[in-house]
Coordinates of C-alpha atoms and ligand atoms in Angstrom, one line a residue:
Chain A
M221 CA -35.3 27.7 -221.9
S222 CA -33.7 30.9 -220.6
G223 CA -32.4 33.2 -223.3
V224 CA -34.6 31.8 -226.0
F225 CA -36.6 35.0 -226.2
S226 CA -33.8 37.5 -225.5
G227 CA -34.4 38.7 -229.1
E228 CA -36.4 41.6 -230.3
P229 CA -39.1 43.1 -228.0
H230 CA -42.4 42.9 -229.9
I231 CA -44.4 45.0 -227.6
V232 CA -43.0 47.5 -225.1
L233 CA -44.9 49.3 -222.4
E234 CA -43.0 52.2 -221.0
N235 CA -44.1 53.7 -217.7
V236 CA -47.7 53.3 -218.6
W237 CA -50.5 54.7 -216.4
K238 CA -54.2 54.4 -216.8
T239 CA -56.6 56.5 -214.8
F240 CA -60.3 56.0 -215.7
E241 CA -62.7 58.9 -215.7
S242 CA -64.1 57.5 -212.5
G243 CA -60.8 58.3 -210.9
S244 CA -59.8 54.7 -210.4
V245 CA -56.2 54.0 -211.3
A246 CA -56.1 50.7 -213.1
V247 CA -52.5 50.6 -214.2
R248 CA -49.6 52.3 -212.3
N249 CA -46.3 53.0 -213.9
L250 CA -46.1 49.7 -215.7
S251 CA -43.0 48.9 -217.8
L252 CA -43.0 45.5 -219.6
E253 CA -41.5 44.0 -222.7
V254 CA -43.0 41.2 -224.6
Y255 CA -40.5 39.4 -226.9
C256 CA -41.2 38.1 -230.3
G257 CA -42.6 34.6 -230.2
E258 CA -42.9 34.3 -226.5
T259 CA -46.0 33.7 -224.4
L260 CA -46.2 36.2 -221.7
V261 CA -48.8 35.6 -219.0
L262 CA -50.3 38.4 -217.0
I263 CA -51.5 37.2 -213.6
G264 CA -52.8 38.7 -210.4
P265 CA -55.9 38.9 -208.3
S266 CA -59.2 40.1 -209.7
G267 CA -59.2 43.9 -210.4
C268 CA -55.4 44.2 -210.5
G269 CA -55.5 45.7 -214.0
K270 CA -54.8 42.7 -216.2
T271 CA -57.6 43.3 -218.6
T272 CA -56.8 47.0 -218.8
T273 CA -53.2 46.3 -219.5
L274 CA -54.2 44.0 -222.4
R275 CA -56.6 46.5 -223.8
L276 CA -53.9 49.2 -223.6
V277 CA -51.9 47.1 -226.0
N278 CA -54.6 47.1 -228.7
R279 CA -55.8 50.6 -227.8
L280 CA -59.3 49.7 -226.7
V281 CA -58.0 51.7 -223.7
E282 CA -55.7 54.6 -224.2
P283 CA -52.9 55.3 -221.8
T284 CA -53.1 58.4 -219.5
K285 CA -49.4 58.6 -219.4
G286 CA -46.5 56.6 -220.9
R287 CA -45.9 55.0 -224.2
I288 CA -46.7 51.6 -225.8
L289 CA -44.6 50.5 -228.7
F290 CA -45.6 47.8 -231.2
D291 CA -42.7 46.7 -233.5
G292 CA -40.9 49.8 -232.3
E293 CA -43.7 52.1 -233.3
N294 CA -45.8 54.2 -230.9
T295 CA -49.3 52.7 -231.0
L296 CA -50.8 56.1 -230.6
D297 CA -49.4 57.0 -234.0
M298 CA -51.1 54.1 -235.7
N299 CA -54.6 53.7 -237.0
P300 CA -56.3 51.8 -234.2
D301 CA -58.4 49.5 -236.5
R302 CA -55.3 48.6 -238.5
L303 CA -53.4 48.0 -235.3
R304 CA -56.1 45.7 -234.0
Q305 CA -56.2 43.7 -237.2
R306 CA -52.6 42.9 -236.6
M307 CA -53.4 41.6 -233.1
G308 CA -55.9 38.7 -232.6
Y309 CA -58.1 39.3 -229.6
V310 CA -59.8 36.5 -227.6
I311 CA -61.9 38.2 -224.9
Q312 CA -63.2 37.2 -221.5
G313 CA -66.7 35.9 -222.4
I314 CA -65.8 35.0 -226.0
G315 CA -68.0 37.5 -227.7
L316 CA -68.9 35.5 -230.8
F317 CA -71.2 37.4 -233.1
P318 CA -74.5 35.6 -232.4
H319 CA -76.0 36.6 -235.8
M320 CA -73.2 35.1 -237.8
S321 CA -72.5 31.5 -238.6
V322 CA -69.3 30.0 -237.3
E323 CA -67.6 30.5 -240.6
D324 CA -68.7 34.1 -240.9
N325 CA -67.4 34.7 -237.4
V326 CA -64.0 33.4 -238.3
A327 CA -64.1 35.3 -241.6
V328 CA -64.5 38.7 -240.0
V329 CA -60.8 39.8 -240.0
P330 CA -59.8 38.3 -243.3
R331 CA -62.7 40.2 -244.9
L332 CA -61.8 43.4 -243.0
K333 CA -58.3 42.9 -244.5
K334 CA -59.9 42.7 -248.0
M335 CA -58.7 39.2 -248.6
P336 CA -60.0 37.8 -251.9
R337 CA -63.1 35.5 -251.5
Q338 CA -61.3 32.2 -252.2
A339 CA -58.5 33.1 -249.8
V340 CA -61.0 33.9 -247.1
K341 CA -62.6 30.5 -247.6
E342 CA -59.3 28.7 -247.4
T343 CA -58.2 30.7 -244.3
V344 CA -61.5 30.0 -242.5
A345 CA -61.2 26.3 -243.3
R346 CA -57.6 26.2 -242.1
C347 CA -58.3 28.0 -238.9
L348 CA -61.3 26.0 -238.0
E349 CA -59.3 22.8 -238.7
L350 CA -56.6 24.1 -236.4
V351 CA -59.0 24.3 -233.5
G352 CA -60.5 20.9 -234.2
L353 CA -63.8 22.1 -235.8
P354 CA -63.8 21.1 -239.4
V355 CA -65.6 23.6 -241.6
Q356 CA -67.7 21.0 -243.3
A357 CA -69.3 19.9 -240.1
W358 CA -69.3 23.2 -238.1
G359 CA -69.0 26.1 -240.5
K360 CA -72.7 26.6 -241.0
R361 CA -73.7 26.3 -237.3
W362 CA -74.8 29.2 -235.2
P363 CA -72.9 30.1 -232.1
R364 CA -75.9 29.3 -229.9
E365 CA -75.7 25.7 -231.1
L366 CA -72.2 25.2 -229.7
S367 CA -70.9 24.1 -226.3
G368 CA -68.8 26.5 -224.2
G369 CA -65.6 24.8 -225.2
Q370 CA -66.6 24.8 -228.9
R371 CA -67.4 28.5 -228.7
Q372 CA -64.1 29.2 -227.2
R373 CA -62.4 27.3 -230.0
V374 CA -64.2 29.4 -232.5
G375 CA -63.0 32.5 -230.6
V376 CA -59.5 31.3 -231.0
A377 CA -60.0 30.5 -234.7
R378 CA -61.4 34.0 -235.2
A379 CA -58.3 35.5 -233.5
L380 CA -56.0 33.4 -235.7
A381 CA -57.8 34.0 -239.0
G382 CA -56.3 37.4 -239.7
D383 CA -52.8 35.9 -239.4
P384 CA -52.0 38.4 -236.7
E385 CA -48.5 39.1 -235.4
V386 CA -49.7 39.0 -231.8
I387 CA -52.6 37.3 -230.1
L388 CA -54.1 38.8 -227.0
M389 CA -56.1 36.4 -224.8
D390 CA -58.1 37.5 -221.8
E391 CA -58.9 34.6 -219.5
P392 CA -59.9 32.6 -222.6
F393 CA -60.6 29.4 -220.7
G394 CA -61.8 31.0 -217.5
A395 CA -65.5 30.0 -217.9
L396 CA -64.8 26.3 -218.9
D397 CA -65.0 23.2 -216.8
P398 CA -61.6 22.0 -215.7
L399 CA -61.5 19.1 -218.1
T400 CA -62.2 21.1 -221.2
R401 CA -59.9 23.8 -220.0
E402 CA -57.0 21.3 -219.8
V403 CA -57.7 20.1 -223.3
L404 CA -57.8 23.6 -224.7
Q405 CA -54.7 24.6 -222.9
D406 CA -52.9 21.6 -224.4
E407 CA -54.2 22.4 -227.8
L408 CA -53.1 26.0 -227.5
L409 CA -49.6 24.9 -226.5
A410 CA -49.4 22.7 -229.5
L411 CA -50.7 25.5 -231.8
R412 CA -48.2 27.8 -230.4
E413 CA -45.4 25.4 -231.3
R414 CA -46.7 25.3 -234.8
L415 CA -47.5 29.0 -235.3
G416 CA -44.7 30.6 -233.3
K417 CA -46.8 33.7 -232.5
T418 CA -46.3 36.2 -229.8
I419 CA -49.0 35.7 -227.2
V420 CA -50.1 37.9 -224.2
F421 CA -52.3 35.7 -222.1
V422 CA -54.3 36.9 -219.1
T423 CA -55.4 34.5 -216.3
H424 CA -55.9 34.5 -212.6
D425 CA -55.2 30.8 -212.3
I426 CA -51.6 30.2 -211.3
H427 CA -51.6 26.6 -212.7
E428 CA -52.6 28.0 -216.1
A429 CA -50.0 30.7 -215.9
M430 CA -47.2 28.3 -215.1
K431 CA -48.3 25.9 -217.8
M432 CA -48.8 28.4 -220.6
G433 CA -46.2 31.0 -219.9
D434 CA -42.6 31.3 -221.2
R435 CA -42.6 34.2 -218.7
V436 CA -45.1 35.2 -216.1
A437 CA -45.8 38.8 -215.0
V438 CA -47.4 39.1 -211.6
M439 CA -49.5 42.2 -211.0
K440 CA -51.0 43.7 -207.9
G441 CA -53.1 46.8 -207.6
G442 CA -52.2 48.0 -211.1
E443 CA -48.4 47.5 -210.6
L444 CA -46.1 45.0 -211.9
V445 CA -44.6 43.1 -209.0
Q446 CA -42.3 40.6 -210.7
V447 CA -41.8 39.2 -214.2
G448 CA -39.8 36.1 -215.0
E449 CA -39.8 32.5 -216.1
P450 CA -42.1 30.3 -214.1
L451 CA -39.3 28.5 -212.3
A452 CA -37.6 31.8 -211.4
L453 CA -40.8 33.0 -209.7
L454 CA -41.0 29.8 -207.8
S455 CA -37.4 29.7 -206.6
R456 CA -36.8 33.4 -206.3
P457 CA -40.1 35.2 -205.5
A458 CA -39.6 38.9 -205.2
D459 CA -41.7 39.3 -202.1
N460 CA -44.2 37.5 -199.9
F461 CA -47.1 38.4 -202.2
V462 CA -45.5 36.6 -205.2
A463 CA -44.4 33.7 -202.9
D464 CA -48.0 33.3 -201.7
F465 CA -49.4 33.7 -205.1
V466 CA -47.3 31.2 -206.9
G467 CA -47.3 28.8 -203.8
A468 CA -43.5 28.7 -203.6
D469 CA -43.6 27.0 -200.3
N470 CA -45.7 24.1 -201.5
H471 CA -43.0 21.7 -202.8
L472 CA -45.3 19.1 -204.1
A473 CA -47.8 21.4 -205.7
M474 CA -45.0 23.1 -207.6
F475 CA -44.2 20.0 -209.5
S476 CA -47.3 20.5 -211.5
F477 CA -45.7 23.7 -212.7
V478 CA -42.2 22.3 -213.5
K479 CA -42.0 20.8 -216.9
V480 CA -40.1 17.7 -217.8
K481 CA -38.1 19.7 -220.3
D482 CA -36.9 22.0 -217.5
V483 CA -35.2 19.1 -215.7
P484 CA -32.1 18.1 -217.6
P485 CA -32.6 14.4 -218.5
R486 CA -29.9 11.8 -218.6
T487 CA -28.6 11.3 -222.1
E488 CA -25.3 9.4 -221.4
N489 CA -24.7 5.8 -220.6
L490 CA -28.2 4.7 -221.3
P491 CA -29.1 1.1 -222.1
V492 CA -30.2 1.6 -225.7
V493 CA -29.8 -1.0 -228.5
G494 CA -30.8 -1.2 -232.1
E495 CA -33.6 -3.4 -233.2
G496 CA -31.1 -6.0 -234.6
A497 CA -29.3 -6.5 -231.3
T498 CA -29.2 -9.9 -229.5
F499 CA -29.9 -10.6 -225.9
G500 CA -26.2 -11.1 -225.3
E501 CA -25.3 -7.7 -226.6
A502 CA -28.2 -6.2 -224.6
L503 CA -27.0 -7.9 -221.4
D504 CA -23.5 -6.6 -221.7
L505 CA -24.7 -3.1 -222.4
A506 CA -27.1 -3.2 -219.5
E507 CA -24.2 -4.1 -217.2
R508 CA -22.2 -1.1 -218.3
T509 CA -24.9 1.5 -218.1
G510 CA -25.0 4.2 -215.5
I511 CA -28.6 4.0 -214.6
Q512 CA -30.2 2.1 -211.7
Y513 CA -32.8 -0.5 -212.5
G514 CA -35.9 -1.2 -210.6
R515 CA -36.8 -4.8 -210.1
R516 CA -35.5 -6.1 -213.4
R517 CA -32.8 -5.0 -215.9
F518 CA -33.9 -4.0 -219.4
V519 CA -32.8 -2.2 -222.5
Y520 CA -34.6 0.3 -224.7
V521 CA -34.9 -0.7 -228.4
V522 CA -34.8 1.8 -231.2
D523 CA -35.3 1.2 -234.9
A524 CA -32.9 2.3 -237.6
T525 CA -34.4 5.8 -237.8
G526 CA -33.9 6.4 -234.1
R527 CA -37.6 5.9 -233.1
V528 CA -38.1 4.1 -229.8
L529 CA -39.9 0.8 -230.3
G530 CA -40.1 0.0 -226.6
Y531 CA -38.1 -1.8 -223.9
A532 CA -37.0 -5.4 -223.6
D533 CA -36.8 -7.2 -220.3
I534 CA -33.5 -9.1 -220.2
E535 CA -33.7 -10.9 -216.9
G536 CA -35.3 -14.0 -218.3
F537 CA -33.6 -14.2 -221.7
R538 CA -33.4 -17.5 -223.4
A539 CA -30.2 -17.6 -225.4
R540 CA -27.5 -15.0 -225.9
N541 CA -28.1 -15.2 -229.7
D542 CA -31.8 -14.6 -229.6
P543 CA -32.9 -11.2 -231.0
V544 CA -34.2 -8.7 -228.4
R545 CA -36.7 -7.6 -231.0
A546 CA -39.0 -10.5 -230.1
A547 CA -39.2 -9.3 -226.4
V548 CA -40.1 -5.7 -227.1
K549 CA -42.9 -4.2 -225.0
P550 CA -44.3 -0.6 -224.9
A551 CA -42.2 1.5 -222.6
P552 CA -43.7 4.1 -220.2
S553 CA -42.8 7.6 -221.4
V554 CA -43.6 11.3 -221.0
A555 CA -43.5 14.3 -223.4
P556 CA -41.1 17.1 -222.7
E557 CA -44.1 19.4 -222.2
S558 CA -45.6 17.3 -219.4
S559 CA -45.3 18.4 -215.9
V560 CA -42.9 16.7 -213.4
H561 CA -46.0 15.9 -211.5
D562 CA -47.4 13.9 -214.4
A563 CA -44.0 12.1 -214.8
L564 CA -44.0 11.1 -211.1
L565 CA -47.6 9.8 -211.5
R566 CA -46.6 7.8 -214.6
M567 CA -43.7 6.2 -212.7
V568 CA -46.0 5.2 -209.8
E569 CA -48.7 3.9 -212.2
N570 CA -46.2 1.8 -214.1
G571 CA -44.1 0.8 -211.1
V572 CA -40.9 2.0 -212.8
I573 CA -38.1 4.3 -211.6
N574 CA -37.0 5.3 -215.1
L575 CA -39.1 7.1 -217.6
L576 CA -38.3 7.8 -221.2
V577 CA -38.7 11.4 -222.4
L578 CA -40.0 11.2 -226.0
D579 CA -40.7 13.9 -228.5
D580 CA -43.7 13.9 -230.9
N581 CA -41.8 11.6 -233.3
R582 CA -41.0 9.0 -230.5
R583 CA -37.4 10.1 -230.6
M584 CA -35.6 9.8 -227.3
K585 CA -34.8 13.1 -225.6
G586 CA -33.3 11.4 -222.6
L587 CA -34.2 9.5 -219.4
L588 CA -35.9 10.9 -216.3
T589 CA -35.0 8.8 -213.2
F590 CA -36.6 8.8 -209.9
G591 CA -33.3 9.5 -208.2
D592 CA -33.0 12.7 -210.2
L593 CA -36.5 13.8 -209.3
N594 CA -35.7 13.0 -205.7
R595 CA -32.7 15.3 -205.8
L596 CA -34.9 18.0 -207.3
I597 CA -37.3 17.7 -204.4
E598 CA -34.4 17.8 -201.9
N599 CA -32.9 20.9 -203.6
Q600 CA -36.2 22.7 -203.5
R601 CA -36.7 21.8 -199.9
R602 CA -33.3 23.2 -199.0
G603 CA -34.3 26.4 -200.8
E604 CA -31.8 26.1 -203.6
G605 CA -34.5 26.5 -206.2
C606 CA -35.9 24.1 -208.7
T607 CA -32.7 23.1 -210.3
L608 CA -30.6 20.0 -210.8
K609 CA -27.4 21.9 -211.4
P610 CA -25.0 21.2 -208.6
Chain B
M219 CA -122.6 61.7 -247.5
Y220 CA -125.0 58.9 -246.8
L221 CA -124.2 55.3 -246.6
E222 CA -126.5 54.3 -249.4
T223 CA -124.6 56.5 -251.7
L224 CA -121.3 55.3 -250.4
S225 CA -119.6 53.1 -252.9
H226 CA -116.9 50.6 -252.1
E227 CA -114.6 52.6 -254.3
V228 CA -114.9 55.6 -252.0
I229 CA -114.1 53.5 -248.9
L230 CA -111.1 52.0 -250.8
Q231 CA -109.9 55.4 -251.8
L232 CA -110.1 56.7 -248.3
A233 CA -108.3 53.7 -247.0
L234 CA -105.5 54.2 -249.5
Q235 CA -105.3 57.9 -248.5
H236 CA -105.2 56.7 -244.9
L237 CA -102.4 54.3 -245.6
Q238 CA -100.5 56.9 -247.5
L239 CA -100.5 59.2 -244.5
V240 CA -99.4 56.4 -242.3
F241 CA -96.7 55.3 -244.7
C242 CA -95.1 58.7 -245.2
A243 CA -95.2 59.5 -241.5
C244 CA -93.8 56.1 -240.4
L245 CA -91.0 56.2 -243.0
A246 CA -90.0 59.7 -241.9
A247 CA -90.3 58.7 -238.3
F248 CA -88.2 55.6 -238.9
L249 CA -85.4 57.4 -240.6
L250 CA -85.4 60.0 -237.9
A251 CA -85.6 57.5 -235.1
L252 CA -82.8 55.4 -236.6
S253 CA -80.5 58.5 -237.0
I254 CA -81.2 59.9 -233.6
G255 CA -81.0 56.4 -232.0
I256 CA -77.6 55.7 -233.6
W257 CA -76.4 59.2 -232.6
V258 CA -77.3 58.9 -228.9
T259 CA -75.8 55.5 -228.6
R260 CA -72.3 56.2 -230.0
P261 CA -69.8 55.3 -227.3
S262 CA -67.7 58.5 -227.9
L263 CA -70.8 60.6 -227.1
K264 CA -71.8 58.5 -224.1
D265 CA -71.1 61.2 -221.6
R266 CA -72.0 64.2 -223.7
I267 CA -75.0 66.2 -222.6
A268 CA -76.7 66.8 -225.9
P269 CA -77.7 63.2 -226.8
R270 CA -79.1 62.7 -223.3
L271 CA -81.1 65.9 -223.5
V272 CA -82.6 64.9 -226.9
A273 CA -83.6 61.6 -225.6
Q274 CA -85.2 63.1 -222.5
V275 CA -87.2 65.6 -224.5
L276 CA -88.4 63.0 -226.9
F277 CA -89.4 60.6 -224.3
L278 CA -91.3 63.3 -222.4
G279 CA -93.0 64.2 -225.7
Q280 CA -94.7 60.8 -225.6
A281 CA -96.9 62.0 -222.8
V282 CA -98.5 64.7 -225.0
P283 CA -101.7 63.3 -226.6
S284 CA -101.8 63.0 -230.4
L285 CA -104.7 65.3 -230.7
A286 CA -102.8 68.1 -228.9
V287 CA -99.8 67.5 -231.2
I288 CA -102.1 67.8 -234.2
G289 CA -103.5 71.0 -232.8
L290 CA -100.1 72.4 -232.1
V291 CA -98.8 71.6 -235.5
M292 CA -101.8 73.0 -237.2
V293 CA -101.3 76.3 -235.5
V294 CA -97.9 76.4 -237.2
F295 CA -98.5 74.8 -240.5
G296 CA -102.1 75.2 -241.1
T297 CA -104.4 72.4 -242.4
G298 CA -103.8 69.7 -245.0
A299 CA -101.9 66.4 -245.4
P300 CA -98.4 67.8 -244.6
T301 CA -99.6 68.8 -241.2
A302 CA -101.1 65.5 -240.6
I303 CA -98.0 63.7 -241.7
F304 CA -95.9 65.9 -239.5
A305 CA -98.0 65.2 -236.5
L306 CA -98.1 61.5 -237.1
T307 CA -94.4 61.5 -237.6
L308 CA -93.9 63.1 -234.2
G309 CA -96.2 60.6 -232.6
S310 CA -94.5 57.5 -234.2
L311 CA -91.0 58.8 -233.5
V312 CA -91.0 58.1 -229.8
P313 CA -92.0 54.4 -229.8
M314 CA -89.6 53.8 -232.6
L315 CA -86.8 55.7 -231.0
R316 CA -87.3 54.0 -227.7
N317 CA -86.8 50.6 -229.4
V318 CA -83.9 51.7 -231.6
V319 CA -82.1 52.9 -228.5
A320 CA -83.1 49.8 -226.5
G321 CA -82.0 47.5 -229.3
L322 CA -78.6 49.2 -229.8
R323 CA -77.9 49.5 -226.1
G324 CA -78.9 45.8 -225.7
V325 CA -76.0 44.5 -227.9
P326 CA -73.8 42.6 -225.4
A327 CA -70.6 44.4 -224.3
P328 CA -68.4 41.3 -225.1
V329 CA -69.8 41.3 -228.6
L330 CA -69.0 45.0 -229.1
D331 CA -65.6 44.4 -227.6
A332 CA -64.9 41.6 -229.9
A333 CA -66.0 43.6 -232.9
R334 CA -63.8 46.6 -232.1
G335 CA -61.0 44.5 -230.7
N336 CA -60.7 42.5 -234.0
G337 CA -60.3 45.8 -235.8
M338 CA -63.7 46.7 -237.2
P339 CA -63.9 50.4 -237.9
P340 CA -66.8 52.1 -236.0
W341 CA -69.0 52.3 -239.1
T342 CA -68.5 48.6 -239.8
V343 CA -69.3 47.7 -236.2
L344 CA -72.6 49.6 -236.5
V345 CA -73.6 48.1 -239.9
R346 CA -72.4 44.6 -239.4
V347 CA -72.9 44.0 -235.7
E348 CA -75.0 46.5 -233.9
L349 CA -77.8 47.1 -236.3
P350 CA -78.3 43.4 -237.2
L351 CA -78.5 42.5 -233.5
A352 CA -80.8 45.4 -232.7
L353 CA -83.1 44.6 -235.7
P354 CA -85.7 42.5 -233.8
A355 CA -86.1 45.3 -231.3
I356 CA -86.2 48.0 -234.0
F357 CA -88.7 46.1 -235.9
A358 CA -90.9 45.6 -232.8
G359 CA -90.8 49.4 -232.5
V360 CA -91.9 49.9 -236.0
R361 CA -94.8 47.5 -235.6
T362 CA -96.1 49.3 -232.5
A363 CA -95.7 52.7 -234.1
V364 CA -97.4 51.7 -237.3
V365 CA -100.4 50.3 -235.5
I366 CA -100.7 53.4 -233.3
A367 CA -100.3 55.6 -236.4
I368 CA -103.1 53.8 -238.3
G369 CA -105.4 54.6 -235.4
T370 CA -104.2 58.2 -234.9
A371 CA -104.4 58.9 -238.6
A372 CA -108.2 58.8 -238.3
L373 CA -107.8 62.2 -236.5
S374 CA -106.2 63.7 -239.6
S375 CA -109.5 64.2 -241.4
Q376 CA -110.2 66.9 -238.8
I377 CA -107.5 69.0 -240.4
G378 CA -108.6 68.2 -243.9
A379 CA -106.1 65.5 -244.7
G380 CA -108.7 62.9 -245.6
G381 CA -108.4 59.2 -244.7
L382 CA -111.0 56.9 -243.1
G383 CA -111.4 59.4 -240.4
S384 CA -113.6 61.4 -242.7
L385 CA -116.3 58.7 -242.5
I386 CA -115.9 58.3 -238.8
F387 CA -116.2 62.0 -237.9
T388 CA -119.0 62.6 -240.5
G389 CA -120.9 59.7 -239.1
L390 CA -120.4 61.0 -235.5
A391 CA -121.5 64.5 -236.5
M392 CA -124.6 63.2 -238.2
F393 CA -125.4 60.5 -235.7
D394 CA -125.1 58.1 -238.6
M395 CA -123.9 54.9 -237.0
P396 CA -123.5 52.9 -240.2
L397 CA -121.4 55.6 -241.8
M398 CA -119.2 55.9 -238.7
L399 CA -118.7 52.1 -238.7
A400 CA -117.9 52.2 -242.4
G401 CA -114.9 54.3 -241.4
A402 CA -114.1 52.6 -238.0
I403 CA -114.2 49.0 -239.1
P404 CA -111.8 49.3 -242.0
T405 CA -109.5 51.4 -239.8
A406 CA -109.5 48.6 -237.2
L407 CA -109.0 46.0 -239.9
L408 CA -106.1 47.9 -241.3
A409 CA -104.5 48.1 -237.8
I410 CA -105.0 44.4 -237.2
A411 CA -103.7 43.4 -240.6
A412 CA -100.6 45.6 -240.2
D413 CA -100.0 44.1 -236.7
K414 CA -100.2 40.6 -238.1
V415 CA -98.1 41.1 -241.1
L416 CA -95.4 43.0 -239.3
G417 CA -95.5 40.4 -236.5
L418 CA -94.9 37.7 -239.0
A419 CA -91.9 39.4 -240.4
E420 CA -90.6 40.0 -236.9
T421 CA -90.7 36.4 -236.0
R422 CA -88.7 35.6 -239.1
F423 CA -85.9 38.0 -237.9
R424 CA -85.9 36.6 -234.5
D425 CA -85.8 32.9 -235.5
K426 CA -82.8 33.4 -237.7
W427 CA -80.2 32.9 -235.1
Ligands
LIG16 N1 -64.0 51.1 -218.2 C1 -63.7 51.3 -216.9 N2 -64.1 52.4 -216.2 C2 -63.7 52.6 -214.9 N3 -63.0 51.7 -214.2 C3 -62.6 50.6 -214.8 C4 -62.9 50.3 -216.2 N4 -62.3 49.2 -216.5 C5 -61.7 48.7 -215.4 N5 -61.8 49.6 -214.4 C6 -61.3 49.4 -213.0 O1 -59.9 49.2 -213.2 C7 -59.4 48.2 -212.3 C8 -58.8 47.1 -213.0 O2 -59.7 46.4 -213.8 P1 -59.3 45.2 -214.8 O3 -58.2 45.7 -215.7 O4 -60.6 44.8 -215.4 O5 -58.8 44.1 -213.8 P2 -58.6 42.6 -214.0 O6 -58.8 42.2 -215.4 O7 -57.2 42.3 -213.4 O8 -59.6 41.9 -213.1 C9 -60.6 47.8 -211.5 O9 -60.6 48.4 -210.2 C10 -61.8 48.2 -212.3 O10 -62.9 48.5 -211.5
LIG17 MG1 -60.1 40.9 -216.4

């Protein structure tokens, strides 16, 4: 994960200060870079200046001191409306236009950008589809007819519709019930994979921050305290404030922040056979493999294209020449994006100590073993950080 | 003028004259109220002193009775329809302005934020977001003002601007109750009709979203 976003900075804040007319200093000497394609999460207690920082980026608030660069250009030299059309904005409290239908809400930015009529229509349909509200069913509805979660989806669709280079999101899921919030978080993660946009995401929920952020910036009293990858904040918090805030001393809770893909899975010496293999071949392979079995030995079975079909128990095999294919059962697995917490849960639920890591196409990314997770816990407890590297 | 000699045509003509006064005055008041209302609610001017002063003066102006306004205006402009229209305009301005301002101020902050934050230029925000959302309130103001103006316009006969007031005041002066009623009843009917029609239109705005 590290190094992926070491490329071009997309947004740069240089020693930015914001003092409101009331005299309250909302942002103090903030310097921060947001890289192309990354999701940067701004987090901190209420009133620490997150919203102000976000609004400084799209010039809804103008800096008292300092510079903000977008694509290398000082935002103060740009037309503010044009600038904002290049940045989607999902606000705290959604702010759908109550007098416009769902499709008209989503069409706002494409129309501002003078997109031709037919293109607007297609864009609206595509964006509503992306957030799971097909235009045929939802386009003509009024915002008041939607649930909180659906409104929030429309808010996201509206921010996407202008095909912005950056999306600014201010506690977009803050007002939703925990279940809907989880669903929308997962959908946003999936969307992000597909769209590859730069996102600045504000939240005060540390779970959300760790889940959504490639990097997390912790703010306090208008100042930036620490910015880094989620695991770095957990294992090397800059001070007690960050440690408390991210809950670095709660070893179990932190497994809900650590993703499966952050734990190097085993990829060598695995008991994997093709779908044409016999029990005899499977048994020989199972003997040679480096992994530990739970109660029974087994092999994973993949088809010719490399997709995992499942696993085959080989303890009670009948004859060495029988095909393993006949004994294949679904194998417990996790996605790389899942948390380690979920992986542990999956192991306990299924009574297994080995868990497949599968991508969207059911291709094997590796194997997560209980032993490895145990070592992770030990390392964390010894204060060596959340890492498996020796 | 006696009731026996009073034909329907005369009443109709006076009613039309009456409505003409009201229409001109309300149109002028509406345009003024809209412009002033928009001006005083611009965020960039929020803390300037001028818009606040204007609003204060106008709202205070509401306390001055219509008859006094007519009197004052007459001193300046003399008698006739323009004076009546001017006075009626001043009288209708305040209820309209009050509602224009309330309507524009009532647009939820997140909605305004979303509009500006998604790159709508200020003028577009006004036309496509603020005014549509303020429309029900603005319309309610128009309705109140029109109904009041129909009543107040009866006074304009006193300065020679005609209207149904002519019948009322002649009737009063001559202790001719039927003549007075011939002016008063159509005035009341006009006011009620205007209230109902505009009320109907208002509900249609409100029920749209
Ligand atoms: N428009 C404003 N005028 C005056 N003070 C403001 C304004 N917006 C925010 N503030 C103040 O700035 C500080 C930071 O606010 P904000 O950025 O909204 O914090 P957060 O989003 O982290 O809760 C707060 O103390 C708040 O009261
Ligand atoms: Mg905030």
